[in-house]
Amino acid sequence: MKKSLLYLTLTVLILFGCNTGREITLPPAPQIELDSETGVYSVKAGRTICITPIVSYAEDAVYTWTVSNNIVSREKELNFTAGQPGSVYVTLKVTNENGADSEDLRIDVLALAPPVISLAVPDSGFSIAPDSLLTLKPLISNSEKATCLWKVDSVAVANTLEYVFSSAVTGTFSVALECENEDGKDGISFSISVIRPIADEPGEEDPGEENPDDDEPGDDNPGDEDPGTEDPGNENPGNDGPGDEQPDYFRPVTSSSRTEWDIIHLYLPAPGQFINETVTGGFQGEDTQEKANLYAANRLRSGLFVSLGGFGGSLVLGFDHSIVNDGSYNLEIKGNAHENSSEPGIVWVMRDENGNGKPDDTWYELKGSEYGKTGTISCYEVTYYRPRAAGQPVQWTDNAGKSGTIDYLGSFHNQDTYYPLWITADSYTLEGTGLEARNYLSTTNTWINPAYEWGYADNHNSTLFRISDAVTRSGESANLPYIDFVKIQTGVNAKSGWIGELSTEICSVKDYNMVKTK
Amino acid sequence: MIKPFSITALFCLFLCLPACMKYGPAAEEEFDVSGKGLFIINEGNFMYGNASLSYYVPGTGKTENEVFLRANGINLGDVAQSMQLYDGKGYIVVNNSGVIFVIDPDTFKVTGTITGLISPRYIHFISKNKAYVTDLYSEKITVIDPLACRITGNIPVKGHPSTEQMVQYGNNVFVSCWSYDNMILVINSETDQLTDSILVASQPSALQIDCNGKIWCASAGTLYRINASSHEIEKTFPLSGDGLFSRLCLNGARDTLYYVNKSVWRMDVNADRLPVKPFIEYDRELVYGLAVDPVTSQVYTADAVNYVQQGVVYRFSPQAVPIDTLRTGINPGAFCFK
């Protein structure tokens, strides 16, 4: 009996010993090594990617590739055909009798990046004189590996990104540009009229200018306001001011009068990083002028800023009473300026001369410190062109022959477009007084937008305005006894690197006379 | 005799009179909230003097806002940056007011103020009598005596005008130099001497130290794992494209790292690559603050909304299931667990 117990013990010991021995000689569990160090793969929409991991110790192993708990493959490799842009999360699990290993990986499906051509073309095409040069400099995104072809009247003329057009003969030429890369292609076409200047017929067409012709797209101004009112009558400067004989529509302050503005007549911003933007801009897809006006009203009522976008963007507000010119400060306009961050706006005022409650009379500029200086341009006009695809900058041209872009700053404001959604025309022109830009990049690599001395909205340390500063187009004092409407217009056409375009922001507009007497 | 604090308080009252007016005459409220809680530090807007302190007791669904103002009758000041609890006191660093308020974490009453700072950002405690304070606009780290509420000295850090977050390993304090800089400084906390520096990519900000003695540093688009004893960079984790690391947090066990790159991500500190799938997915919103409860591993994310209205803080389970939504002050950016 004792002997058998000894045998049993020995057997048990041997058995255990054997087990241990077998475990040591067992191969290890599978080990996955992905063919991407980060575990992230990228593929363009519609294309196929093959993911080929190296799996060690994979004898008789079973592979399972799952996407959202669905098995998509049991092969050793995964052939993945990409659908819509976005991220797809995949898990690979490799199992055999020795164990299992699993790895998470991500496939980023990227949007195709075909070239997109943007060229600021006047509505009715270009007009030039014979033998003059027209340099066509389109902005082409995704142009790195693209091939481009220019054609004039269907004849190939160049395969460069830019093209200089010239013709000795008159006539209308059809010009086309097509660019193509592996993801797709884009093309534009437009006309160039070569017109001989007619020297002895003055008053006809302005001869031989390379400028876009004089057919300004003023009728593109959206909204119910007559865009003609943007142009303070040049024909009747100054002396048609508040005459005694004319009927007077003065509206005194009553007990129910509001210190703040009463109605937003027109919110017409230039393109900009906050326009259409839902996060800090607070837009909700406003697609009509009425909705845009309501947006501006709601923002201001909540104490939030309204951005006027780049140069010329404006906001027209009316009060429920007339604001009297007492020679001192009468208006308080607050923006979001602080030190080294001023984005000055020109302030305009209007008296309701015809008493119809609409801002369809004459705008008078409130002169500020830059008024009359050489760098200040009155009647400065900038035309903005709708980008032809999402994520593109907005091109502009001005009436001084310059051009440029409102840059698309996707990492900060990634709405599809900075061109106001409610503007249906493909280009629109904004007009106003232009100030010389003062912005610069400091030695510490920050952008500085310095303040101007006085007289501008959203300008550091300047929030008060005098109606007595109102001037006529010819520069004389307008002598307005009171005003009913206020317009603020972004006054600088400039941009500060990654901070983007200079855009006047408005937070509140008040009758300062009422503030004073409170 | 007038105590120094009374003068400061008076002075602050004068400074913020216009801002205070909407609250009317500020009466002091009595709080007594012993037990666990979470302070939410609301930055407010730069130059508006509207920073505030919120207090939340997890699970109650109730957030008390403006507790500093309500308890003390004075405003917290301009840009509240961070808060630390040490030895039964709360230290709130108010950046643009150049002040650190010391409060009783149960009553929120001010028990002391530390002034004479230029633009303080973070406080790190070495001992009961010594703490370091980093600064956004000064080429020195200020040494303070937190008990006596006074400055006792400074550590010059020439060429580094913007010192930011701090972690400690043994006697060494590691300091990130943020604005337009690319260094982590190493300071001996016994001698208060600068002893070494570690070069990283531009603008390192967040620092954490994990259970393995590894320092994690977020520097724009790169995450670093640094050996705290050898000061060597062991591994870099670059983000692709325009990704940016902001906010780093560890759980209570310090073995799981959380970070923000648009979404909130979670990774094991022993992992050899970044996670491929977000922990809490955010598409357009900006996560302005992040915190992980050291005990429950619940996750808090702060949303500054549009930077001018009340912020929102979301509370998630350790498995990223949303639990609660809190309304806070303006620009909630930092948290402090009690």
Tab-separated table of N, CA and C in Angstrom, chain A residues 16-131:
chain	number	residue	atom	x	y	z
A	16	PHE	N	3.418	16.232	-13.927
A	16	PHE	CA	3.590	17.694	-13.835
A	16	PHE	C	4.832	18.144	-14.570
A	17	GLY	N	5.905	17.371	-14.320
A	17	GLY	CA	7.174	17.670	-14.996
A	17	GLY	C	6.998	17.677	-16.488
A	18	CYS	N	6.301	16.671	-17.015
A	18	CYS	CA	6.073	16.596	-18.458
A	18	CYS	C	5.316	17.804	-18.963
A	19	ASN	N	4.284	18.166	-18.221
A	19	ASN	CA	3.473	19.320	-18.624
A	19	ASN	C	4.323	20.564	-18.790
A	20	THR	N	5.147	20.798	-17.778
A	20	THR	CA	5.997	21.980	-17.826
A	20	THR	C	6.876	21.931	-19.063
A	21	GLY	N	7.421	20.747	-19.317
A	21	GLY	CA	8.288	20.591	-20.489
A	21	GLY	C	7.555	20.920	-21.770
A	22	ARG	N	6.309	20.463	-21.884
A	22	ARG	CA	5.563	20.726	-23.114
A	22	ARG	C	5.275	22.228	-23.294
A	23	GLU	N	5.002	22.867	-22.190
A	23	GLU	CA	4.681	24.304	-22.293
A	23	GLU	C	5.870	25.093	-22.795
A	24	ILE	N	7.043	24.737	-22.413
A	24	ILE	CA	8.229	25.458	-22.863
A	24	ILE	C	8.422	25.302	-24.363
A	25	THR	N	8.146	24.109	-24.899
A	25	THR	CA	8.376	23.913	-26.330
A	25	THR	C	7.212	24.432	-27.171
A	26	LEU	N	6.099	24.841	-26.555
A	26	LEU	CA	4.958	25.357	-27.315
A	26	LEU	C	5.332	26.661	-28.029
A	27	PRO	N	4.921	26.846	-29.282
A	27	PRO	CA	5.206	28.129	-29.929
A	27	PRO	C	4.384	29.246	-29.290
A	28	PRO	N	4.889	30.492	-29.326
A	28	PRO	CA	4.129	31.592	-28.727
A	28	PRO	C	2.861	31.901	-29.518
A	29	ALA	N	2.038	32.707	-28.906
A	29	ALA	CA	0.793	33.130	-29.552
A	29	ALA	C	1.122	34.037	-30.752
A	30	PRO	N	0.195	34.171	-31.693
A	30	PRO	CA	0.456	35.038	-32.861
A	30	PRO	C	0.781	36.473	-32.436
A	31	GLN	N	1.583	37.116	-33.246
A	31	GLN	CA	1.940	38.523	-32.992
A	31	GLN	C	1.762	39.326	-34.267
A	32	ILE	N	0.954	40.365	-34.166
A	32	ILE	CA	0.651	41.145	-35.376
A	32	ILE	C	1.571	42.355	-35.457
A	33	GLU	N	2.144	42.572	-36.602
A	33	GLU	CA	2.864	43.827	-36.847
A	33	GLU	C	2.256	44.466	-38.091
A	34	LEU	N	1.632	45.630	-37.900
A	34	LEU	CA	0.948	46.280	-39.025
A	34	LEU	C	1.971	46.877	-39.983
A	35	ASP	N	1.572	47.031	-41.239
A	35	ASP	CA	2.477	47.651	-42.202
A	35	ASP	C	2.321	49.174	-42.201
A	36	SER	N	1.795	49.713	-41.124
A	36	SER	CA	1.788	51.160	-40.923
A	36	SER	C	2.182	51.393	-39.480
A	37	GLU	N	3.213	52.176	-39.263
A	37	GLU	CA	3.737	52.362	-37.919
A	37	GLU	C	2.709	52.964	-36.977
A	38	THR	N	1.889	53.852	-37.525
A	38	THR	CA	0.914	54.550	-36.692
A	38	THR	C	-0.400	53.799	-36.580
A	39	GLY	N	-0.575	52.762	-37.399
A	39	GLY	CA	-1.850	52.068	-37.416
A	39	GLY	C	-2.907	52.826	-38.198
A	40	VAL	N	-2.483	53.883	-38.870
A	40	VAL	CA	-3.423	54.697	-39.641
A	40	VAL	C	-3.073	54.561	-41.131
A	41	TYR	N	-4.074	54.280	-41.928
A	41	TYR	CA	-3.889	54.165	-43.371
A	41	TYR	C	-4.729	55.238	-44.025
A	42	SER	N	-4.292	55.709	-45.169
A	42	SER	CA	-5.186	56.627	-45.868
A	42	SER	C	-5.330	56.225	-47.328
A	43	VAL	N	-6.502	56.468	-47.816
A	43	VAL	CA	-6.829	56.081	-49.188
A	43	VAL	C	-7.851	57.071	-49.713
A	44	LYS	N	-7.780	57.345	-50.977
A	44	LYS	CA	-8.743	58.291	-51.550
A	44	LYS	C	-10.064	57.593	-51.858
A	45	ALA	N	-11.138	58.366	-51.787
A	45	ALA	CA	-12.474	57.832	-52.022
A	45	ALA	C	-12.503	57.087	-53.357
A	46	GLY	N	-13.124	55.904	-53.320
A	46	GLY	CA	-13.290	55.140	-54.555
A	46	GLY	C	-12.119	54.226	-54.882
A	47	ARG	N	-10.990	54.429	-54.208
A	47	ARG	CA	-9.824	53.593	-54.506
A	47	ARG	C	-9.777	52.411	-53.535
A	48	THR	N	-8.878	51.472	-53.833
A	48	THR	CA	-8.734	50.289	-52.993
A	48	THR	C	-7.362	50.290	-52.347
A	49	ILE	N	-7.317	49.886	-51.078
A	49	ILE	CA	-6.033	49.782	-50.383
A	49	ILE	C	-5.904	48.339	-49.894
A	50	CYS	N	-4.680	47.846	-49.932
A	50	CYS	CA	-4.439	46.492	-49.443
A	50	CYS	C	-3.612	46.579	-48.166
A	51	ILE	N	-4.166	46.101	-47.070
A	51	ILE	CA	-3.457	46.143	-45.783
A	51	ILE	C	-2.840	44.765	-45.547
A	52	THR	N	-1.522	44.751	-45.416
A	52	THR	CA	-0.775	43.491	-45.357
A	52	THR	C	0.047	43.416	-44.070
A	53	PRO	N	-0.552	42.977	-42.986
A	53	PRO	CA	0.225	42.884	-41.750
A	53	PRO	C	1.168	41.680	-41.781
A	54	ILE	N	2.233	41.766	-41.021
A	54	ILE	CA	3.110	40.613	-40.846
A	54	ILE	C	2.720	39.967	-39.526
A	55	VAL	N	2.323	38.727	-39.591
A	55	VAL	CA	1.923	38.045	-38.357
A	55	VAL	C	2.918	36.914	-38.091
A	56	SER	N	3.574	37.006	-36.944
A	56	SER	CA	4.501	35.938	-36.567
A	56	SER	C	3.739	34.866	-35.784
A	57	TYR	N	4.286	33.675	-35.754
A	57	TYR	CA	3.706	32.533	-35.030
A	57	TYR	C	2.254	32.320	-35.435
A	58	ALA	N	2.011	32.360	-36.729
A	58	ALA	CA	0.625	32.344	-37.198
A	58	ALA	C	0.226	30.989	-37.774
A	59	GLU	N	0.848	29.911	-37.342
A	59	GLU	CA	0.519	28.602	-37.889
A	59	GLU	C	-0.940	28.255	-37.643
A	60	ASP	N	-1.597	27.859	-38.695
A	60	ASP	CA	-3.010	27.467	-38.631
A	60	ASP	C	-3.895	28.550	-37.993
A	61	ALA	N	-3.486	29.760	-38.144
A	61	ALA	CA	-4.239	30.834	-37.473
A	61	ALA	C	-5.471	31.229	-38.277
A	62	VAL	N	-6.449	31.700	-37.542
A	62	VAL	CA	-7.668	32.218	-38.163
A	62	VAL	C	-7.620	33.741	-38.093
A	63	TYR	N	-7.807	34.404	-39.237
A	63	TYR	CA	-7.800	35.864	-39.301
A	63	TYR	C	-9.233	36.356	-39.329
A	64	THR	N	-9.540	37.351	-38.508
A	64	THR	CA	-10.843	38.007	-38.647
A	64	THR	C	-10.638	39.525	-38.677
A	65	TRP	N	-11.161	40.140	-39.700
A	65	TRP	CA	-11.131	41.605	-39.843
A	65	TRP	C	-12.539	42.095	-39.582
A	66	THR	N	-12.694	42.965	-38.592
A	66	THR	CA	-14.047	43.442	-38.311
A	66	THR	C	-14.133	44.958	-38.404
A	67	VAL	N	-15.266	45.401	-38.900
A	67	VAL	CA	-15.594	46.828	-38.922
A	67	VAL	C	-16.944	46.942	-38.229
A	68	SER	N	-17.033	47.723	-37.170
A	68	SER	CA	-18.260	47.880	-36.371
A	68	SER	C	-18.890	46.512	-36.069
A	69	ASN	N	-18.111	45.612	-35.542
A	69	ASN	CA	-18.573	44.286	-35.133
A	69	ASN	C	-19.024	43.378	-36.280
A	70	ASN	N	-18.836	43.803	-37.509
A	70	ASN	CA	-19.149	42.923	-38.641
A	70	ASN	C	-17.854	42.379	-39.218
A	71	ILE	N	-17.811	41.103	-39.422
A	71	ILE	CA	-16.611	40.520	-40.026
A	71	ILE	C	-16.609	40.868	-41.516
A	72	VAL	N	-15.549	41.495	-41.949
A	72	VAL	CA	-15.498	41.910	-43.355
A	72	VAL	C	-14.540	41.028	-44.157
A	73	SER	N	-13.669	40.299	-43.472
A	73	SER	CA	-12.765	39.417	-44.211
A	73	SER	C	-12.159	38.397	-43.257
A	74	ARG	N	-11.801	37.244	-43.824
A	74	ARG	CA	-11.062	36.231	-43.063
A	74	ARG	C	-9.729	35.924	-43.742
A	75	GLU	N	-9.352	36.796	-44.660
A	75	GLU	CA	-8.094	36.604	-45.396
A	75	GLU	C	-6.923	37.124	-44.553
A	76	LYS	N	-5.708	36.833	-45.034
A	76	LYS	CA	-4.519	37.336	-44.346
A	76	LYS	C	-4.290	38.813	-44.635
A	77	GLU	N	-4.832	39.252	-45.766
A	77	GLU	CA	-4.723	40.663	-46.120
A	77	GLU	C	-6.130	41.229	-46.224
A	78	LEU	N	-6.216	42.540	-46.071
A	78	LEU	CA	-7.530	43.162	-46.230
A	78	LEU	C	-7.494	44.073	-47.453
A	79	ASN	N	-8.349	43.749	-48.427
A	79	ASN	CA	-8.519	44.653	-49.565
A	79	ASN	C	-9.721	45.511	-49.279
A	80	PHE	N	-9.460	46.801	-49.077
A	80	PHE	CA	-10.533	47.691	-48.640
A	80	PHE	C	-10.804	48.724	-49.726
A	81	THR	N	-12.031	48.744	-50.198
A	81	THR	CA	-12.405	49.745	-51.199
A	81	THR	C	-13.119	50.896	-50.494
A	82	ALA	N	-12.548	52.084	-50.633
A	82	ALA	CA	-13.021	53.235	-49.864
A	82	ALA	C	-14.310	53.797	-50.433
A	83	GLY	N	-15.208	54.140	-49.518
A	83	GLY	CA	-16.453	54.799	-49.912
A	83	GLY	C	-16.330	56.298	-49.727
A	84	GLN	N	-17.239	56.851	-48.919
A	84	GLN	CA	-17.259	58.289	-48.680
A	84	GLN	C	-16.091	58.707	-47.783
A	85	PRO	N	-15.628	59.960	-47.900
A	85	PRO	CA	-14.572	60.450	-47.013
A	85	PRO	C	-14.978	60.315	-45.537
A	86	GLY	N	-14.036	59.971	-44.706
A	86	GLY	CA	-14.295	59.791	-43.283
A	86	GLY	C	-13.327	58.762	-42.733
A	87	SER	N	-13.577	58.326	-41.495
A	87	SER	CA	-12.684	57.351	-40.873
A	87	SER	C	-13.392	56.024	-40.705
A	88	VAL	N	-12.683	54.947	-40.994
A	88	VAL	CA	-13.220	53.598	-40.801
A	88	VAL	C	-12.311	52.897	-39.799
A	89	TYR	N	-12.905	52.363	-38.739
A	89	TYR	CA	-12.120	51.672	-37.702
A	89	TYR	C	-12.198	50.168	-37.930
A	90	VAL	N	-11.046	49.546	-38.009
A	90	VAL	CA	-10.967	48.122	-38.324
A	90	VAL	C	-10.210	47.429	-37.191
A	91	THR	N	-10.667	46.242	-36.824
A	91	THR	CA	-9.915	45.436	-35.863
A	91	THR	C	-9.506	44.129	-36.529
A	92	LEU	N	-8.239	43.799	-36.399
A	92	LEU	CA	-7.752	42.515	-36.911
A	92	LEU	C	-7.465	41.628	-35.702
A	93	LYS	N	-8.005	40.425	-35.757
A	93	LYS	CA	-7.711	39.469	-34.685
A	93	LYS	C	-7.167	38.200	-35.333
A	94	VAL	N	-6.056	37.722	-34.815
A	94	VAL	CA	-5.460	36.495	-35.331
A	94	VAL	C	-5.417	35.477	-34.197
A	95	THR	N	-6.035	34.332	-34.413
A	95	THR	CA	-6.163	33.329	-33.354
A	95	THR	C	-5.673	31.969	-33.846
A	96	ASN	N	-4.931	31.280	-33.041
A	96	ASN	CA	-4.707	29.848	-33.279
A	96	ASN	C	-4.697	29.135	-31.930
A	97	GLU	N	-4.329	27.885	-31.918
A	97	GLU	CA	-4.457	27.137	-30.671
A	97	GLU	C	-3.516	27.665	-29.588
A	98	ASN	N	-2.529	28.452	-29.987
A	98	ASN	CA	-1.571	28.953	-28.999
A	98	ASN	C	-1.981	30.281	-28.374
A	99	GLY	N	-3.003	30.877	-28.930
A	99	GLY	CA	-3.427	32.155	-28.372
A	99	GLY	C	-3.922	33.096	-29.461
A	100	ALA	N	-3.983	34.388	-29.125
A	100	ALA	CA	-4.542	35.366	-30.059
A	100	ALA	C	-3.857	36.712	-29.886
A	101	ASP	N	-3.894	37.505	-30.931
A	101	ASP	CA	-3.427	38.894	-30.854
A	101	ASP	C	-4.417	39.733	-31.640
A	102	SER	N	-4.581	40.981	-31.243
A	102	SER	CA	-5.453	41.837	-32.049
A	102	SER	C	-4.875	43.246	-32.104
A	103	GLU	N	-5.174	43.941	-33.182
A	103	GLU	CA	-4.715	45.314	-33.386
A	103	GLU	C	-5.872	46.137	-33.929
A	104	ASP	N	-5.987	47.371	-33.418
A	104	ASP	CA	-6.955	48.310	-33.986
A	104	ASP	C	-6.244	49.150	-35.027
A	105	LEU	N	-6.897	49.416	-36.112
A	105	LEU	CA	-6.321	50.298	-37.115
A	105	LEU	C	-7.416	51.179	-37.695
A	106	ARG	N	-6.976	52.218	-38.331
A	106	ARG	CA	-7.930	53.195	-38.875
A	106	ARG	C	-7.615	53.451	-40.333
A	107	ILE	N	-8.642	53.504	-41.140
A	107	ILE	CA	-8.448	53.869	-42.549
A	107	ILE	C	-9.114	55.226	-42.751
A	108	ASP	N	-8.302	56.223	-43.059
A	108	ASP	CA	-8.847	57.555	-43.339
A	108	ASP	C	-9.149	57.644	-44.826
A	109	VAL	N	-10.423	57.800	-45.122
A	109	VAL	CA	-10.811	57.932	-46.525
A	109	VAL	C	-10.793	59.419	-46.872
A	110	LEU	N	-9.912	59.777	-47.776
A	110	LEU	CA	-9.732	61.190	-48.112
A	110	LEU	C	-10.563	61.558	-49.327
A	111	ALA	N	-11.015	62.778	-49.326
A	111	ALA	CA	-11.771	63.267	-50.486
A	111	ALA	C	-10.814	63.379	-51.670
A	112	LEU	N	-11.352	63.188	-52.829
A	112	LEU	CA	-10.539	63.408	-54.031
A	112	LEU	C	-10.157	64.882	-54.084
A	113	ALA	N	-9.005	65.152	-54.638
A	113	ALA	CA	-8.547	66.541	-54.707
A	113	ALA	C	-8.280	66.946	-56.149
A	114	PRO	N	-9.356	67.102	-56.914
A	114	PRO	CA	-9.153	67.561	-58.293
A	114	PRO	C	-8.805	69.042	-58.291
A	115	PRO	N	-8.192	69.543	-59.344
A	115	PRO	CA	-7.884	70.971	-59.378
A	115	PRO	C	-9.169	71.805	-59.388
A	116	VAL	N	-9.098	72.970	-58.766
A	116	VAL	CA	-10.216	73.925	-58.836
A	116	VAL	C	-9.641	75.251	-59.295
A	117	ILE	N	-10.174	75.761	-60.378
A	117	ILE	CA	-9.660	77.006	-60.945
A	117	ILE	C	-10.529	78.168	-60.477
A	118	SER	N	-9.899	79.207	-59.960
A	118	SER	CA	-10.649	80.429	-59.638
A	118	SER	C	-10.009	81.584	-60.386
A	119	LEU	N	-10.805	82.306	-61.110
A	119	LEU	CA	-10.297	83.486	-61.809
A	119	LEU	C	-11.377	84.549	-61.739
A	120	ALA	N	-10.978	85.725	-61.284
A	120	ALA	CA	-11.937	86.809	-61.179
A	120	ALA	C	-12.206	87.364	-62.580
A	121	VAL	N	-13.325	86.952	-63.147
A	121	VAL	CA	-13.668	87.420	-64.497
A	121	VAL	C	-14.849	88.368	-64.382
A	122	PRO	N	-14.737	89.576	-64.951
A	122	PRO	CA	-15.884	90.481	-64.931
A	122	PRO	C	-17.094	89.809	-65.585
A	123	ASP	N	-18.294	90.190	-65.150
A	123	ASP	CA	-19.504	89.520	-65.635
A	123	ASP	C	-19.582	89.390	-67.141
A	124	SER	N	-19.166	90.425	-67.857
A	124	SER	CA	-19.298	90.349	-69.314
A	124	SER	C	-17.937	90.121	-69.971
A	125	GLY	N	-17.044	89.490	-69.265
A	125	GLY	CA	-15.740	89.177	-69.848
A	125	GLY	C	-14.790	90.358	-69.794
A	126	PHE	N	-13.576	90.123	-70.254
A	126	PHE	CA	-12.568	91.187	-70.252
A	126	PHE	C	-12.675	92.014	-71.530
A	127	SER	N	-12.248	93.278	-71.460
A	127	SER	CA	-12.128	94.121	-72.656
A	127	SER	C	-10.758	94.766	-72.656
A	128	ILE	N	-10.044	94.640	-73.753
A	128	ILE	CA	-8.727	95.275	-73.846
A	128	ILE	C	-8.559	95.908	-75.214
A	129	ALA	N	-7.533	96.702	-75.336
A	129	ALA	CA	-7.223	97.336	-76.617
A	129	ALA	C	-6.281	96.429	-77.412
A	130	PRO	N	-6.248	96.564	-78.725
A	130	PRO	CA	-5.322	95.761	-79.533
A	130	PRO	C	-3.890	95.957	-79.047
A	131	ASP	N	-3.144	94.880	-79.044
A	131	ASP	CA	-1.723	94.867	-78.693
A	131	ASP	C	-1.435	95.127	-77.217
